[in-house]
Amino acid sequence: MAVASRRPSRLAEIQLPEFGEPTVQPEIPAATYEARLEQVRRRMKAEGLDALVVYGDREHTANLTFLTGYDPRFEEALLVVTPGRIPTLFVGNEGWGYAELAAGSFERVLYQSVSLLGQPRDEVRALSDLLTDAGLGAGMRIGSAGWKSFSAEDVGSTPEWLEIPSFIADALRAVAGPGGNVVNANDLFMNPRDGLRAINDVDQLAAFEFAATFSSQALRNVIFGVRPGMTEYDAVRLMQLNGFPWAAHLMLSGGPRARYGLPSPSMRRLERGDTFTMACSLWGALNARAGFLVADASELPADIQDYVDRLVGPYFEAVVAWYETIGIGVPAGELWEAVNNVIGDPFFGVGLNPGHLIHLDEWLHSPVSQGSTIPLVSGMAFQVDVIPATGSAYFTTNIEDGIALADEELRAAFASRYPEAWRRIQKRRSFMMEVLGIRLRPEVLPFSNIPAYLTPFLLSPRRAMAMA
């Protein structure tokens, strides 16, 4: 495999430019939702499915939202797609009115059993009857899509393994009857090779850039504003978040809890010398950073004052190798090689896939694994996600940012339709190449306002890693 060669890095004084924030919000046109439904119907036919049922709830909304523009706020929801008729969207009491804001095309049906406990159930009908009215019937092969598929690595799994609530699965199986079948159909949307959400159009990518700008700017505000004595909540207030929907809970912690990475903030006061980690994830984006709340290595314990040389430098070089390897047509396994050739030693503890696809859900799927031959294609949105877990006093370091791959035609469309976002992208590319020394291919579009910007010592936010 042709993997980028390792080059040395250094800690340098760096002026991080102001890349700007959006003044225009991208929207997904109604025609796009119609086109997505047609794509789904073609995939259904190819997979031998007579119908498709898409489940969503407050936590798992991406497949449903992709097709309808509707995201459940408090309840569950169900979309039934059959050939030759408008899809049926089942919603509860509180979703009934909210669904009118969705841009997709569907017929609403009130199904009060997905409403919250104690709310009215005065119009409840049997789910099996509603599903029959929506076009399902005996003998059908019905696909079910919620948020997770299973593979041969999931011991004991079969195509009939479903991750949706049992009361819905039971109703689907009852309607299909003994002559039918209900199978997991999430791969239609989430397959990392050609799933419908694995490859994005220009409007969807622009929406992801919009989200990533705000989530990365939130972390940038903390990097340049966090101080000892603040509570973790005070540090979050620095983010200046604007209410854009979350893809995952906000994570920020210092001191003993930081080594777990996932905790939400608390009233604990940050102390000089703390380990520190944070992540902000909005629909289509996640950005994360980690380091020590000190000004330089002399404030670290004596046995880890080589933190930059031992951990941060090699890690940054691995991420640079990732950036310099990724491109259209590259087999995904080369990203695994690029990272593991540099930090494959067990000390670094990189256990998860070094990079994954991102969508409205923070982790769509990952084509990146050892030996993967899945080719990377134009329209993929990727998360740079390489997390060392040393399990030692060296703690960790972290760059998580989003990028997209776009061929010449897609780049031209992006520049034409979203010139403000395109200017941000070009400024980020210039910074990464000219200041950080990262050699990007033309098709790599960085979406972060802290693009590959890694500050190991958070009290010296202008000292960041760059290639030597």
Short mmCIF file of C-alpha atoms in Angstrom, two decimals:
data_model
loop_
_atom_site.label_atom_id
_atom_site.label_comp_id
_atom_site.label_asym_id
_atom_site.label_seq_id
_atom_site.Cartn_x
_atom_site.Cartn_y
_atom_site.Cartn_z
CA MET A 1 0.00 0.00 0.00
CA ALA A 2 1.19 3.52 -0.83
CA VAL A 3 1.13 5.14 2.60
CA ALA A 4 2.47 8.61 3.38
CA SER A 5 5.92 8.45 4.96
CA ARG A 6 6.50 9.72 8.47
CA ARG A 7 7.99 13.18 8.94
CA PRO A 8 9.06 14.81 12.23
CA SER A 9 6.93 17.37 14.07
CA ARG A 10 7.67 20.20 16.48
CA LEU A 11 5.94 22.40 19.03
CA ALA A 12 5.80 25.96 17.69
CA GLU A 13 4.31 29.39 18.26
CA ILE A 14 1.41 29.51 15.80
CA GLN A 15 -1.11 32.18 14.93
CA LEU A 16 -4.44 30.45 14.40
CA PRO A 17 -6.47 32.52 11.91
CA GLU A 18 -10.07 33.55 12.38
CA PHE A 19 -11.94 31.43 9.84
CA GLY A 20 -15.33 32.99 10.53
CA GLU A 21 -18.76 31.62 11.36
CA PRO A 22 -21.80 31.07 9.13
CA THR A 23 -24.31 33.79 8.33
CA VAL A 24 -26.23 31.50 5.94
CA GLN A 25 -27.75 28.16 6.95
CA PRO A 26 -27.89 25.42 4.28
CA GLU A 27 -31.25 23.71 3.80
CA ILE A 28 -32.07 20.34 2.27
CA PRO A 29 -34.54 20.99 -0.59
CA ALA A 30 -37.85 19.12 -0.71
CA ALA A 31 -36.80 17.69 -4.08
CA THR A 32 -33.83 16.02 -2.38
CA TYR A 33 -36.12 14.12 -0.03
CA GLU A 34 -38.14 12.93 -3.03
CA ALA A 35 -34.93 11.79 -4.72
CA ARG A 36 -33.85 9.95 -1.57
CA LEU A 37 -37.14 8.07 -1.47
CA GLU A 38 -36.66 7.01 -5.08
CA GLN A 39 -33.16 5.81 -4.23
CA VAL A 40 -34.58 3.83 -1.31
CA ARG A 41 -37.20 2.21 -3.52
CA ARG A 42 -34.55 1.18 -6.03
CA ARG A 43 -32.41 -0.30 -3.25
CA MET A 44 -35.46 -2.09 -1.83
CA LYS A 45 -36.13 -3.70 -5.19
CA ALA A 46 -32.50 -4.74 -5.56
CA GLU A 47 -32.58 -6.31 -2.08
CA GLY A 48 -35.87 -8.09 -2.69
CA LEU A 49 -37.80 -6.06 -0.12
CA ASP A 50 -41.55 -5.54 -0.53
CA ALA A 51 -41.61 -2.80 2.10
CA LEU A 52 -39.31 -0.83 4.38
CA VAL A 53 -40.08 0.36 7.90
CA VAL A 54 -37.77 3.05 9.32
CA TYR A 55 -37.75 3.56 13.10
CA GLY A 56 -36.58 6.64 14.94
CA ASP A 57 -36.51 8.04 18.45
CA ARG A 58 -34.88 10.99 20.18
CA GLU A 59 -31.50 9.27 20.29
CA HIS A 60 -31.64 7.41 16.96
CA THR A 61 -33.13 9.70 14.37
CA ALA A 62 -30.66 9.82 11.47
CA ASN A 63 -32.19 7.32 9.02
CA LEU A 64 -35.67 8.70 9.60
CA THR A 65 -34.57 12.32 9.34
CA PHE A 66 -32.57 11.57 6.18
CA LEU A 67 -35.78 10.45 4.43
CA THR A 68 -38.32 12.86 5.90
CA GLY A 69 -36.65 15.86 7.53
CA TYR A 70 -38.57 14.87 10.68
CA ASP A 71 -36.74 14.18 13.94
CA PRO A 72 -38.63 12.81 16.96
CA ARG A 73 -38.29 15.15 19.92
CA PHE A 74 -39.88 13.22 22.81
CA GLU A 75 -41.39 10.16 21.18
CA GLU A 76 -40.73 7.34 18.79
CA ALA A 77 -41.76 7.48 15.15
CA LEU A 78 -42.12 5.04 12.29
CA LEU A 79 -42.02 5.52 8.51
CA VAL A 80 -43.50 2.89 6.20
CA VAL A 81 -42.24 2.90 2.59
CA THR A 82 -43.84 0.71 -0.07
CA PRO A 83 -43.61 0.91 -3.86
CA GLY A 84 -46.14 3.08 -5.65
CA ARG A 85 -47.58 5.04 -2.73
CA ILE A 86 -46.69 7.97 -0.51
CA PRO A 87 -44.88 6.88 2.68
CA THR A 88 -46.75 6.81 5.98
CA LEU A 89 -45.24 8.48 9.06
CA PHE A 90 -46.55 7.31 12.44
CA VAL A 91 -46.15 9.94 15.17
CA GLY A 92 -47.43 10.50 18.70
CA ASN A 93 -49.36 13.34 20.28
CA GLU A 94 -46.47 15.80 20.41
CA GLY A 95 -45.06 14.88 17.03
CA TRP A 96 -48.35 15.44 15.23
CA GLY A 97 -47.99 19.19 14.86
CA TYR A 98 -44.20 19.27 14.76
CA ALA A 99 -44.17 16.97 11.73
CA GLU A 100 -45.70 19.80 9.67
CA LEU A 101 -42.28 21.49 9.67
CA ALA A 102 -40.60 18.54 7.96
CA ALA A 103 -39.65 18.99 4.31
CA GLY A 104 -40.18 15.39 3.25
CA SER A 105 -43.27 13.95 1.62
CA PHE A 106 -45.40 11.60 3.74
CA GLU A 107 -48.88 10.96 5.09
CA ARG A 108 -49.15 11.51 8.85
CA VAL A 109 -50.89 8.94 11.03
CA LEU A 110 -51.45 9.42 14.76
CA TYR A 111 -50.30 6.40 16.77
CA GLN A 112 -50.66 7.41 20.39
CA SER A 113 -48.83 4.43 21.86
CA VAL A 114 -45.54 6.11 20.94
CA SER A 115 -46.60 9.13 23.02
CA LEU A 116 -45.21 9.75 26.50
CA LEU A 117 -46.64 7.94 29.52
CA GLY A 118 -49.89 9.33 30.88
CA GLN A 119 -50.78 11.24 27.72
CA PRO A 120 -54.13 10.66 25.98
CA ARG A 121 -54.70 7.32 24.29
CA ASP A 122 -58.24 8.12 23.14
CA GLU A 123 -57.60 7.38 19.46
CA VAL A 124 -55.36 4.32 19.73
CA ARG A 125 -55.70 1.60 17.10
CA ALA A 126 -53.81 -1.67 16.91
CA LEU A 127 -50.39 -1.17 15.34
CA SER A 128 -50.91 -4.22 13.11
CA ASP A 129 -54.06 -2.59 11.66
CA LEU A 130 -52.23 0.71 11.03
CA LEU A 131 -49.37 -1.12 9.34
CA THR A 132 -51.83 -2.96 7.10
CA ASP A 133 -53.47 0.35 6.17
CA ALA A 134 -50.02 1.68 5.26
CA GLY A 135 -49.51 -1.11 2.73
CA LEU A 136 -47.96 -4.01 4.62
CA GLY A 137 -49.40 -7.47 4.27
CA ALA A 138 -49.04 -11.21 4.65
CA GLY A 139 -46.20 -12.89 2.82
CA MET A 140 -44.13 -9.71 2.45
CA ARG A 141 -40.40 -9.47 2.96
CA ILE A 142 -40.16 -6.35 5.13
CA GLY A 143 -36.96 -4.46 5.86
CA SER A 144 -36.51 -2.79 9.24
CA ALA A 145 -34.09 0.11 9.68
CA GLY A 146 -33.42 1.83 12.97
CA TRP A 147 -29.81 2.60 13.76
CA LYS A 148 -27.65 -0.52 13.78
CA SER A 149 -26.96 -3.51 11.57
CA PHE A 150 -25.09 -6.67 12.54
CA SER A 151 -22.34 -8.69 10.88
CA ALA A 152 -20.74 -12.10 11.07
CA GLU A 153 -18.53 -10.72 13.85
CA ASP A 154 -21.65 -10.37 16.03
CA VAL A 155 -21.71 -13.96 17.22
CA GLY A 156 -25.07 -15.63 16.66
CA SER A 157 -26.50 -12.82 14.54
CA THR A 158 -28.91 -13.53 11.69
CA PRO A 159 -30.56 -11.24 9.10
CA GLU A 160 -33.61 -11.29 11.38
CA TRP A 161 -31.81 -9.58 14.26
CA LEU A 162 -33.63 -6.28 14.83
CA GLU A 163 -32.64 -3.41 17.13
CA ILE A 164 -36.04 -1.72 17.22
CA PRO A 165 -38.51 -2.05 20.17
CA SER A 166 -40.07 -5.48 20.46
CA PHE A 167 -43.67 -4.22 20.27
CA ILE A 168 -42.95 -2.87 16.80
CA ALA A 169 -40.95 -5.94 15.72
CA ASP A 170 -43.73 -8.22 16.97
CA ALA A 171 -46.37 -6.27 15.01
CA LEU A 172 -44.29 -6.38 11.84
CA ARG A 173 -43.80 -10.13 12.13
CA ALA A 174 -47.51 -10.65 12.82
CA VAL A 175 -48.47 -8.70 9.71
CA ALA A 176 -45.93 -10.51 7.52
CA GLY A 177 -47.20 -13.84 8.85
CA PRO A 178 -45.55 -17.24 8.50
CA GLY A 179 -45.14 -16.78 4.75
CA GLY A 180 -43.27 -13.50 5.15
CA ASN A 181 -40.11 -12.29 6.80
CA VAL A 182 -38.79 -9.20 8.63
CA VAL A 183 -35.08 -8.51 8.17
CA ASN A 184 -32.55 -5.91 9.27
CA ALA A 185 -32.21 -3.34 6.46
CA ASN A 186 -29.94 -0.73 8.02
CA ASP A 187 -27.22 -1.43 5.46
CA LEU A 188 -29.36 0.30 2.83
CA PHE A 189 -28.47 3.52 4.64
CA MET A 190 -25.33 2.77 6.63
CA ASN A 191 -23.15 0.36 4.64
CA PRO A 192 -19.71 2.02 4.58
CA ARG A 193 -19.14 1.15 0.94
CA ASP A 194 -22.28 2.50 -0.73
CA GLY A 195 -24.98 3.12 1.90
CA LEU A 196 -27.32 5.95 0.99
CA ARG A 197 -25.98 8.05 3.87
CA ALA A 198 -22.34 7.17 3.22
CA ILE A 199 -22.20 9.39 0.13
CA ASN A 200 -23.57 12.93 0.39
CA ASP A 201 -24.70 15.65 -2.00
CA VAL A 202 -23.51 19.24 -1.86
CA ASP A 203 -26.37 20.51 0.32
CA GLN A 204 -25.85 17.81 2.93
CA LEU A 205 -22.11 18.45 3.03
CA ALA A 206 -22.73 22.17 3.41
CA ALA A 207 -25.04 21.41 6.33
CA PHE A 208 -22.28 19.35 7.94
CA GLU A 209 -19.77 22.17 7.45
CA PHE A 210 -22.26 24.56 9.07
CA ALA A 211 -22.51 22.31 12.15
CA ALA A 212 -18.78 21.62 12.30
CA THR A 213 -17.94 25.31 12.23
CA PHE A 214 -20.00 25.92 15.35
CA SER A 215 -18.88 22.79 17.22
CA SER A 216 -15.20 23.44 16.48
CA GLN A 217 -15.50 27.14 17.31
CA ALA A 218 -16.97 26.11 20.67
CA LEU A 219 -13.82 24.14 21.47
CA ARG A 220 -11.64 26.92 20.13
CA ASN A 221 -13.29 29.30 22.61
CA VAL A 222 -12.41 26.96 25.47
CA ILE A 223 -8.83 26.43 24.28
CA PHE A 224 -8.20 30.16 24.37
CA GLY A 225 -10.27 30.90 27.48
CA VAL A 226 -10.05 28.09 30.02
CA ARG A 227 -8.33 28.91 33.32
CA PRO A 228 -7.63 27.15 36.62
CA GLY A 229 -10.30 27.96 39.17
CA MET A 230 -13.16 27.73 36.69
CA THR A 231 -15.71 25.02 37.27
CA GLU A 232 -16.23 22.62 34.40
CA TYR A 233 -19.59 24.33 33.83
CA ASP A 234 -17.78 27.67 33.56
CA ALA A 235 -15.54 26.18 30.89
CA VAL A 236 -18.60 25.05 28.93
CA ARG A 237 -20.04 28.57 29.11
CA LEU A 238 -17.04 29.70 27.09
CA MET A 239 -18.34 27.65 24.17
CA GLN A 240 -21.09 30.19 23.35
CA LEU A 241 -23.29 27.48 21.86
CA ASN A 242 -26.26 28.59 19.80
CA GLY A 243 -28.85 25.82 20.24
CA PHE A 244 -28.11 23.78 17.10
CA PRO A 245 -29.24 20.17 17.73
CA TRP A 246 -26.88 17.74 19.42
CA ALA A 247 -25.63 14.51 17.84
CA ALA A 248 -24.15 13.38 21.18
CA HIS A 249 -24.05 14.73 24.71
CA LEU A 250 -21.48 17.40 25.48
CA MET A 251 -18.32 16.05 27.13
CA LEU A 252 -15.92 18.09 29.27
CA SER A 253 -13.99 17.07 32.36
CA GLY A 254 -10.74 17.75 34.16
CA GLY A 255 -8.75 15.82 36.73
CA PRO A 256 -9.56 12.22 37.73
CA ARG A 257 -12.66 11.84 35.51
CA ALA A 258 -10.91 13.10 32.38
CA ARG A 259 -9.23 9.77 31.69
CA TYR A 260 -12.64 8.29 30.91
CA GLY A 261 -13.25 10.82 28.13
CA LEU A 262 -17.06 10.61 28.13
CA PRO A 263 -18.23 12.40 31.32
CA SER A 264 -20.44 15.47 31.20
CA PRO A 265 -19.23 18.58 33.04
CA SER A 266 -19.74 19.11 36.76
CA MET A 267 -19.21 21.74 39.45
CA ARG A 268 -15.65 20.53 40.01
CA ARG A 269 -13.13 23.38 39.83
CA LEU A 270 -10.34 22.92 37.35
CA GLU A 271 -6.86 22.91 38.87
CA ARG A 272 -3.51 23.78 37.37
CA GLY A 273 -1.89 20.50 36.32
CA ASP A 274 -5.19 18.76 35.56
CA THR A 275 -5.65 16.39 32.69
CA PHE A 276 -8.41 17.84 30.52
CA THR A 277 -10.67 16.57 27.73
CA MET A 278 -13.66 17.95 25.85
CA ALA A 279 -15.88 17.14 22.89
CA CYS A 280 -18.77 18.94 21.21
CA SER A 281 -21.01 17.08 18.75
CA LEU A 282 -23.77 18.67 16.69
CA TRP A 283 -25.77 17.09 13.86
CA GLY A 284 -23.11 16.24 11.29
CA ALA A 285 -20.07 17.08 13.40
CA LEU A 286 -17.92 16.22 16.38
CA ASN A 287 -14.78 17.97 17.53
CA ALA A 288 -12.61 16.92 20.47
CA ARG A 289 -9.34 17.88 22.13
CA ALA A 290 -7.38 16.73 25.18
CA GLY A 291 -4.24 17.72 27.04
CA PHE A 292 -2.94 19.15 30.31
CA LEU A 293 -4.00 22.36 32.03
CA VAL A 294 -0.43 23.69 32.28
CA ALA A 295 1.68 26.26 30.47
CA ASP A 296 4.62 23.99 29.60
CA ALA A 297 6.23 20.63 30.29
CA SER A 298 8.03 21.88 33.41
CA GLU A 299 4.68 21.85 35.24
CA LEU A 300 4.13 18.16 34.54
CA PRO A 301 5.28 15.39 36.90
CA ALA A 302 8.98 14.68 36.38
CA ASP A 303 8.40 11.25 34.87
CA ILE A 304 6.20 12.59 32.03
CA GLN A 305 7.93 15.84 31.14
CA ASP A 306 8.75 14.20 27.81
CA TYR A 307 4.97 14.21 27.09
CA VAL A 308 5.39 15.94 23.73
CA ASP A 309 8.26 13.77 22.55
CA ARG A 310 6.81 10.52 23.87
CA LEU A 311 3.15 10.91 22.99
CA VAL A 312 2.01 14.15 21.36
CA GLY A 313 4.63 14.35 18.62
CA PRO A 314 4.20 10.79 17.32
CA TYR A 315 0.44 11.15 17.60
CA PHE A 316 0.41 14.38 15.59
CA GLU A 317 2.66 12.77 12.97
CA ALA A 318 0.20 9.86 12.73
CA VAL A 319 -2.74 12.24 12.23
CA VAL A 320 -0.75 14.11 9.58
CA ALA A 321 -0.07 10.80 7.84
CA TRP A 322 -3.83 10.17 7.93
CA TYR A 323 -4.55 13.56 6.36
CA GLU A 324 -1.89 13.06 3.72
CA THR A 325 -3.15 9.59 2.84
CA ILE A 326 -6.89 10.15 2.58
CA GLY A 327 -8.25 10.81 -0.89
CA ILE A 328 -10.68 9.67 -3.55
CA GLY A 329 -9.95 6.12 -4.68
CA VAL A 330 -7.74 5.31 -1.69
CA PRO A 331 -8.54 1.91 -0.10
CA ALA A 332 -9.71 2.58 3.46
CA GLY A 333 -7.15 0.16 4.83
CA GLU A 334 -4.41 2.61 3.89
CA LEU A 335 -5.69 4.98 6.58
CA TRP A 336 -5.29 2.18 9.12
CA GLU A 337 -1.75 1.58 7.87
CA ALA A 338 -0.89 5.30 7.90
CA VAL A 339 -1.77 5.57 11.59
CA ASN A 340 -0.48 2.23 12.80
CA ASN A 341 2.85 2.59 11.02
CA VAL A 342 3.50 5.53 13.38
CA ILE A 343 1.66 4.73 16.61
CA GLY A 344 0.92 1.03 16.36
CA ASP A 345 3.00 0.35 19.48
CA PRO A 346 0.80 -0.90 22.37
CA PHE A 347 1.91 2.10 24.45
CA PHE A 348 -0.37 4.35 22.40
CA GLY A 349 -3.40 2.14 22.94
CA VAL A 350 -5.23 3.01 19.72
CA GLY A 351 -7.95 0.37 19.72
CA LEU A 352 -10.85 1.81 17.72
CA ASN A 353 -10.97 2.43 13.98
CA PRO A 354 -8.68 5.36 13.05
CA GLY A 355 -11.41 7.33 11.32
CA HIS A 356 -15.05 6.80 10.43
CA LEU A 357 -17.94 8.14 8.37
CA ILE A 358 -20.03 10.83 10.00
CA HIS A 359 -23.58 11.97 9.28
CA LEU A 360 -26.46 13.29 11.39
CA ASP A 361 -25.32 10.59 13.80
CA GLU A 362 -21.76 11.07 14.99
CA TRP A 363 -20.61 7.57 13.99
CA LEU A 364 -22.36 6.32 10.86
CA HIS A 365 -20.01 3.40 10.13
CA SER A 366 -16.32 2.91 9.47
CA PRO A 367 -14.69 1.45 6.38
CA VAL A 368 -11.30 1.88 8.09
CA SER A 369 -9.77 -1.35 9.32
CA GLN A 370 -6.66 -3.37 8.66
CA GLY A 371 -6.67 -4.61 5.08
CA SER A 372 -9.93 -2.90 4.12
CA THR A 373 -10.27 -2.58 0.35
CA ILE A 374 -13.32 -0.31 0.47
CA PRO A 375 -12.49 2.62 -1.82
CA LEU A 376 -13.05 6.15 -0.54
CA VAL A 377 -15.30 8.14 -2.87
CA SER A 378 -16.42 11.69 -3.50
CA GLY A 379 -19.21 12.78 -1.16
CA MET A 380 -18.00 10.90 1.90
CA ALA A 381 -17.89 12.89 5.14
CA PHE A 382 -15.13 11.63 7.42
CA GLN A 383 -14.19 12.06 11.04
CA VAL A 384 -10.50 12.21 11.93
CA ASP A 385 -10.82 10.09 15.05
CA VAL A 386 -7.60 8.60 16.43
CA ILE A 387 -7.71 8.27 20.21
CA PRO A 388 -4.68 7.12 22.21
CA ALA A 389 -5.55 5.39 25.46
CA THR A 390 -2.17 4.97 27.15
CA GLY A 391 -3.62 4.00 30.52
CA SER A 392 -0.62 5.75 32.07
CA ALA A 393 0.39 9.09 33.55
CA TYR A 394 0.88 10.32 29.99
CA PHE A 395 -2.92 10.45 29.75
CA THR A 396 -3.86 11.13 26.13
CA THR A 397 -3.89 13.70 23.35
CA ASN A 398 -6.55 14.15 20.72
CA ILE A 399 -7.50 15.67 17.38
CA GLU A 400 -11.05 14.97 16.24
CA ASP A 401 -12.26 17.03 13.31
CA GLY A 402 -14.44 16.50 10.25
CA ILE A 403 -13.55 16.59 6.57
CA ALA A 404 -15.27 15.74 3.30
CA LEU A 405 -14.00 14.27 0.06
CA ALA A 406 -15.16 16.10 -3.05
CA ASP A 407 -14.19 15.60 -6.67
CA GLU A 408 -13.78 18.53 -9.05
CA GLU A 409 -17.46 18.64 -9.98
CA LEU A 410 -18.62 18.54 -6.37
CA ARG A 411 -16.08 21.19 -5.37
CA ALA A 412 -17.34 23.48 -8.13
CA ALA A 413 -20.93 23.00 -6.95
CA PHE A 414 -19.93 23.70 -3.34
CA ALA A 415 -18.09 26.89 -4.29
CA SER A 416 -21.03 28.08 -6.41
CA ARG A 417 -23.87 27.28 -3.99
CA TYR A 418 -22.13 28.07 -0.70
CA PRO A 419 -19.42 30.68 -1.35
CA GLU A 420 -19.18 31.77 2.30
CA ALA A 421 -18.55 28.20 3.48
CA TRP A 422 -16.18 27.63 0.57
CA ARG A 423 -14.05 30.59 1.67
CA ARG A 424 -13.77 29.08 5.16
CA ILE A 425 -12.74 25.75 3.67
CA GLN A 426 -10.06 27.32 1.50
CA LYS A 427 -8.66 29.33 4.42
CA ARG A 428 -8.47 26.15 6.50
CA ARG A 429 -6.69 24.31 3.73
CA SER A 430 -4.17 27.13 3.39
CA PHE A 431 -3.51 27.12 7.14
CA MET A 432 -3.06 23.37 7.29
CA MET A 433 -0.69 23.29 4.33
CA GLU A 434 1.26 26.52 4.71
CA VAL A 435 1.47 26.81 8.51
CA LEU A 436 1.13 23.26 9.82
CA GLY A 437 2.93 21.69 6.86
CA ILE A 438 0.26 19.10 6.04
CA ARG A 439 0.15 18.09 2.37
CA LEU A 440 -3.54 17.81 1.48
CA ARG A 441 -4.95 16.46 -1.74
CA PRO A 442 -7.26 18.87 -3.60
CA GLU A 443 -10.33 16.78 -2.74
CA VAL A 444 -9.88 17.07 1.04
CA LEU A 445 -12.21 19.73 2.50
CA PRO A 446 -11.59 20.55 6.19
CA PHE A 447 -14.71 21.58 8.15
CA SER A 448 -13.14 22.57 11.49
CA ASN A 449 -12.24 26.04 12.80
CA ILE A 450 -9.36 24.37 14.68
CA PRO A 451 -8.14 22.27 11.72
CA ALA A 452 -5.52 19.82 13.05
CA TYR A 453 -4.67 22.45 15.69
CA LEU A 454 -3.25 20.57 18.68
CA THR A 455 -2.18 22.41 21.83
CA PRO A 456 -0.74 19.95 24.37
CA PHE A 457 -0.53 22.64 27.09
CA LEU A 458 -3.87 24.42 27.35
CA LEU A 459 -2.50 27.41 29.25
CA SER A 460 -0.27 28.12 26.25
CA PRO A 461 -2.92 27.96 23.52
CA ARG A 462 -0.71 29.50 20.84
CA ARG A 463 1.91 26.78 21.17
CA ALA A 464 0.71 24.03 18.85
CA MET A 465 2.09 21.14 16.88
CA ALA A 466 3.33 21.55 13.31
CA MET A 467 5.49 19.58 10.93
CA ALA A 468 9.18 20.41 11.19
#
